[in-house]
PDB file of C-alpha atoms in Angstrom:
ATOM      1  CA  GLN A   5      -1.090 -13.507  -7.651  1.00 84.00           C
ATOM      2  CA  VAL A   6      -4.217 -12.315  -8.928  1.00 88.00           C
ATOM      3  CA  ARG A   7      -6.207  -9.848  -6.562  1.00 94.00           C
ATOM      4  CA  LEU A   8      -9.761  -8.443  -7.544  1.00 96.00           C
ATOM      5  CA  VAL A   9     -10.830  -5.255  -5.200  1.00 97.00           C
ATOM      6  CA  GLU A  10     -14.230  -3.931  -5.664  1.00 98.00           C
ATOM      7  CA  SER A  11     -15.392  -0.750  -4.976  1.00 98.00           C
ATOM      8  CA  GLY A  12     -18.321   1.785  -5.234  1.00 98.00           C
ATOM      9  CA  GLY A  13     -21.029   0.012  -3.580  1.00 98.00           C
ATOM     10  CA  GLY A  14     -23.639   2.189  -1.284  1.00 98.00           C
ATOM     11  CA  SER A  15     -27.202   2.557  -0.576  1.00 98.00           C
ATOM     12  CA  VAL A  16     -29.522   4.589  -2.856  1.00 98.00           C
ATOM     13  CA  GLN A  17     -32.952   5.290  -3.450  1.00 98.00           C
ATOM     14  CA  ALA A  18     -35.147   3.587  -6.013  1.00 98.00           C
ATOM     15  CA  GLY A  19     -34.370   5.171  -9.548  1.00 98.00           C
ATOM     16  CA  GLY A  20     -30.847   6.229  -8.180  1.00 98.00           C
ATOM     17  CA  SER A  21     -27.426   5.078  -9.905  1.00 98.00           C
ATOM     18  CA  LEU A  22     -24.136   3.794  -8.761  1.00 98.00           C
ATOM     19  CA  ARG A  23     -21.021   2.814 -10.363  1.00 98.00           C
ATOM     20  CA  LEU A  24     -19.223  -0.192  -9.067  1.00 98.00           C
ATOM     21  CA  SER A  25     -15.247  -0.667  -9.633  1.00 98.00           C
ATOM     22  CA  CYS A  26     -13.432  -3.640  -9.851  1.00 98.00           C
ATOM     23  CA  ALA A  27      -9.538  -3.093  -9.772  1.00 97.00           C
ATOM     24  CA  TYR A  28      -7.211  -5.900 -10.778  1.00 93.00           C
ATOM     25  CA  TYR A  29      -3.618  -6.474  -9.395  1.00 92.00           C
ATOM     26  CA  GLY A  30      -1.080  -9.219  -9.959  1.00 88.00           C
ATOM     27  CA  TYR A  31      -0.644 -11.555 -13.177  1.00 75.00           C
ATOM     28  CA  SER A  32      -2.830 -10.260 -16.063  1.00 74.00           C
ATOM     29  CA  TYR A  33      -3.423 -12.276 -19.342  1.00 80.00           C
ATOM     30  CA  ASN A  34      -4.338 -11.511 -22.920  1.00 85.00           C
ATOM     31  CA  ASN A  35      -7.444 -13.685 -23.064  1.00 91.00           C
ATOM     32  CA  TYR A  36      -9.897 -13.524 -20.227  1.00 92.00           C
ATOM     33  CA  CYS A  37     -13.619 -13.141 -19.363  1.00 95.00           C
ATOM     34  CA  LYS A  38     -14.408 -10.691 -16.458  1.00 96.00           C
ATOM     35  CA  ALA A  39     -17.951 -10.420 -14.997  1.00 98.00           C
ATOM     36  CA  TRP A  40     -19.966  -9.002 -12.208  1.00 98.00           C
ATOM     37  CA  PHE A  41     -22.245 -11.502  -9.963  1.00 98.00           C
ATOM     38  CA  ARG A  42     -24.577 -10.565  -7.457  1.00 98.00           C
ATOM     39  CA  GLN A  43     -26.081 -12.488  -4.363  1.00 98.00           C
ATOM     40  CA  ALA A  44     -28.968 -11.633  -2.364  1.00 97.00           C
ATOM     41  CA  PRO A  45     -29.468 -12.988   0.925  1.00 92.00           C
ATOM     42  CA  GLY A  46     -31.226 -16.527   0.497  1.00 94.00           C
ATOM     43  CA  LYS A  47     -30.565 -16.465  -3.036  1.00 96.00           C
ATOM     44  CA  GLU A  48     -28.121 -18.014  -5.688  1.00 96.00           C
ATOM     45  CA  ARG A  49     -25.172 -16.139  -7.131  1.00 97.00           C
ATOM     46  CA  GLU A  50     -26.512 -14.530 -10.111  1.00 97.00           C
ATOM     47  CA  GLY A  51     -24.480 -13.521 -13.422  1.00 97.00           C
ATOM     48  CA  VAL A  52     -25.218  -9.520 -14.139  1.00 98.00           C
ATOM     49  CA  ALA A  53     -22.799  -8.641 -16.934  1.00 98.00           C
ATOM     50  CA  ALA A  54     -19.491 -10.174 -18.319  1.00 97.00           C
ATOM     51  CA  ILE A  55     -17.145  -8.655 -20.971  1.00 97.00           C
ATOM     52  CA  ASP A  56     -14.221 -10.189 -22.837  1.00 95.00           C
ATOM     53  CA  SER A  57     -10.806  -9.360 -23.963  1.00 93.00           C
ATOM     54  CA  ALA A  58     -11.780  -8.007 -27.275  1.00 93.00           C
ATOM     55  CA  GLY A  59     -14.616  -5.735 -25.444  1.00 94.00           C
ATOM     56  CA  ASN A  60     -17.395  -7.900 -26.339  1.00 95.00           C
ATOM     57  CA  THR A  61     -20.223  -7.683 -23.697  1.00 96.00           C
ATOM     58  CA  ARG A  62     -22.753  -9.741 -22.174  1.00 97.00           C
ATOM     59  CA  THR A  63     -25.864  -8.697 -19.796  1.00 96.00           C
ATOM     60  CA  ALA A  64     -28.443 -10.513 -17.794  1.00 96.00           C
ATOM     61  CA  ASP A  65     -32.075  -9.958 -19.207  1.00 96.00           C
ATOM     62  CA  SER A  66     -33.028  -8.650 -15.704  1.00 96.00           C
ATOM     63  CA  VAL A  67     -30.686  -5.682 -15.799  1.00 98.00           C
ATOM     64  CA  LYS A  68     -30.827  -5.092 -19.714  1.00 97.00           C
ATOM     65  CA  GLY A  69     -31.272  -1.377 -20.382  1.00 97.00           C
ATOM     66  CA  ARG A  70     -30.317  -0.373 -17.088  1.00 98.00           C
ATOM     67  CA  PHE A  71     -26.866  -1.828 -16.478  1.00 98.00           C
ATOM     68  CA  THR A  72     -23.488  -1.394 -18.704  1.00 98.00           C
ATOM     69  CA  ILE A  73     -20.302  -3.040 -18.266  1.00 98.00           C
ATOM     70  CA  SER A  74     -17.193  -1.560 -19.184  1.00 98.00           C
ATOM     71  CA  GLN A  75     -13.288  -1.827 -18.851  1.00 96.00           C
ATOM     72  CA  ASP A  76     -10.217   0.634 -18.636  1.00 95.00           C
ATOM     73  CA  ASN A  77      -7.244  -1.716 -19.373  1.00 90.00           C
ATOM     74  CA  ALA A  78      -4.801   1.228 -18.567  1.00 91.00           C
ATOM     75  CA  LYS A  79      -6.164   1.363 -15.504  1.00 93.00           C
ATOM     76  CA  ASN A  80      -6.655  -2.510 -14.964  1.00 92.00           C
ATOM     77  CA  THR A  81     -10.256  -1.831 -13.948  1.00 96.00           C
ATOM     78  CA  MET A  82     -13.579  -2.788 -14.619  1.00 97.00           C
ATOM     79  CA  TYR A  83     -16.756  -0.921 -14.127  1.00 98.00           C
ATOM     80  CA  LEU A  84     -20.559  -1.590 -13.742  1.00 98.00           C
ATOM     81  CA  GLN A  85     -22.694   1.480 -14.359  1.00 98.00           C
ATOM     82  CA  MET A  86     -26.233   1.145 -12.613  1.00 98.00           C
ATOM     83  CA  ASN A  87     -29.095   3.352 -13.842  1.00 98.00           C
ATOM     84  CA  GLY A  88     -32.537   3.118 -12.688  1.00 98.00           C
ATOM     85  CA  LEU A  89     -31.640   0.864  -9.610  1.00 98.00           C
ATOM     86  CA  LYS A  90     -34.719  -0.961  -8.238  1.00 98.00           C
ATOM     87  CA  PRO A  91     -35.005  -2.897  -4.629  1.00 97.00           C
ATOM     88  CA  GLU A  92     -34.748  -5.923  -6.106  1.00 97.00           C
ATOM     89  CA  ASP A  93     -31.114  -5.056  -7.247  1.00 98.00           C
ATOM     90  CA  THR A  94     -29.849  -4.990  -3.426  1.00 98.00           C
ATOM     91  CA  ALA A  95     -27.422  -7.603  -3.062  1.00 98.00           C
ATOM     92  CA  MET A  96     -23.560  -8.175  -2.270  1.00 98.00           C
ATOM     93  CA  TYR A  97     -21.934  -7.591  -5.858  1.00 98.00           C
ATOM     94  CA  TYR A  98     -18.799  -9.438  -6.895  1.00 98.00           C
ATOM     95  CA  CYS A  99     -16.192  -9.298  -9.695  1.00 98.00           C
ATOM     96  CA  ALA A 100     -14.734 -12.535 -11.362  1.00 97.00           C
ATOM     97  CA  GLU A 101     -12.354 -13.123 -13.609  1.00 95.00           C
ATOM     98  CA  VAL A 102     -11.230 -16.399 -16.121  1.00 93.00           C
ATOM     99  CA  PHE A 103      -8.317 -16.513 -18.172  1.00 92.00           C
ATOM    100  CA  SER A 104     -10.302 -17.690 -21.127  1.00 90.00           C
ATOM    101  CA  ASP A 105     -12.300 -15.316 -23.543  1.00 89.00           C
ATOM    102  CA  ALA A 106     -14.173 -18.280 -24.953  1.00 89.00           C
ATOM    103  CA  TYR A 107     -15.996 -18.329 -21.389  1.00 91.00           C
ATOM    104  CA  CYS A 108     -17.727 -15.358 -22.064  1.00 92.00           C
ATOM    105  CA  LEU A 109     -19.574 -16.780 -25.046  1.00 86.00           C
ATOM    106  CA  GLY A 110     -23.084 -18.580 -24.893  1.00 79.00           C
ATOM    107  CA  ALA A 111     -24.535 -19.248 -21.330  1.00 82.00           C
ATOM    108  CA  HIS A 112     -21.306 -20.030 -19.643  1.00 86.00           C
ATOM    109  CA  TRP A 113     -20.585 -16.637 -18.430  1.00 94.00           C
ATOM    110  CA  THR A 114     -23.165 -16.901 -15.848  1.00 93.00           C
ATOM    111  CA  MET A 115     -21.860 -20.109 -14.272  1.00 92.00           C
ATOM    112  CA  ASP A 116     -19.811 -18.808 -11.272  1.00 94.00           C
ATOM    113  CA  LYS A 117     -17.871 -22.049 -10.744  1.00 94.00           C
ATOM    114  CA  GLY A 118     -16.011 -21.457 -14.152  1.00 93.00           C
ATOM    115  CA  TYR A 119     -14.292 -18.243 -12.640  1.00 95.00           C
ATOM    116  CA  ASN A 120     -11.070 -18.442 -10.697  1.00 93.00           C
ATOM    117  CA  TYR A 121     -10.411 -15.442  -9.041  1.00 95.00           C
ATOM    118  CA  TRP A 122     -12.863 -13.218  -7.037  1.00 97.00           C
ATOM    119  CA  GLY A 123     -13.098 -10.218  -5.352  1.00 98.00           C
ATOM    120  CA  GLN A 124     -14.357  -9.683  -1.770  1.00 97.00           C
ATOM    121  CA  GLY A 125     -17.332  -7.770  -2.740  1.00 98.00           C
ATOM    122  CA  THR A 126     -19.078  -4.597  -2.384  1.00 98.00           C
ATOM    123  CA  GLN A 127     -22.687  -4.351  -0.917  1.00 98.00           C
ATOM    124  CA  VAL A 128     -25.537  -2.555  -2.744  1.00 98.00           C
ATOM    125  CA  ALA A 129     -28.877  -1.395  -0.923  1.00 98.00           C
ATOM    126  CA  VAL A 130     -31.819   0.057  -2.982  1.00 98.00           C
ATOM    127  CA  SER A 131     -34.354   1.372  -1.182  1.00 98.00           C
ATOM    128  CA  SER A 132     -38.165   2.183  -2.130  1.00 95.00           C
TER     129      SER A 132
END
């Protein structure tokens, strides 16, 4: 059974940095789309960044130039490096996976309903 575990959240001041990690356990597949989502109180879940099995990445316009997604397949771990954090980045951050690299193409990667596996989330709070 696939299990995703996020870590690395915390509280920082605006302009600070955090690196989130998402460790994968259980069954793995050669073709996948992995993504980071976030959800702030009272708001819909939002796609932040995605990476496919070939290492191609997608990033939301709201975080482009500040957030970077990466993966270390040897460690079965995905990362989200967040620099220049803003108060509006405050949210619960989730990692997700679907066993289809094509899902990372086009606008599909932002659609949370297409992902089969989710972590429990890690909280990020940015103060001004």
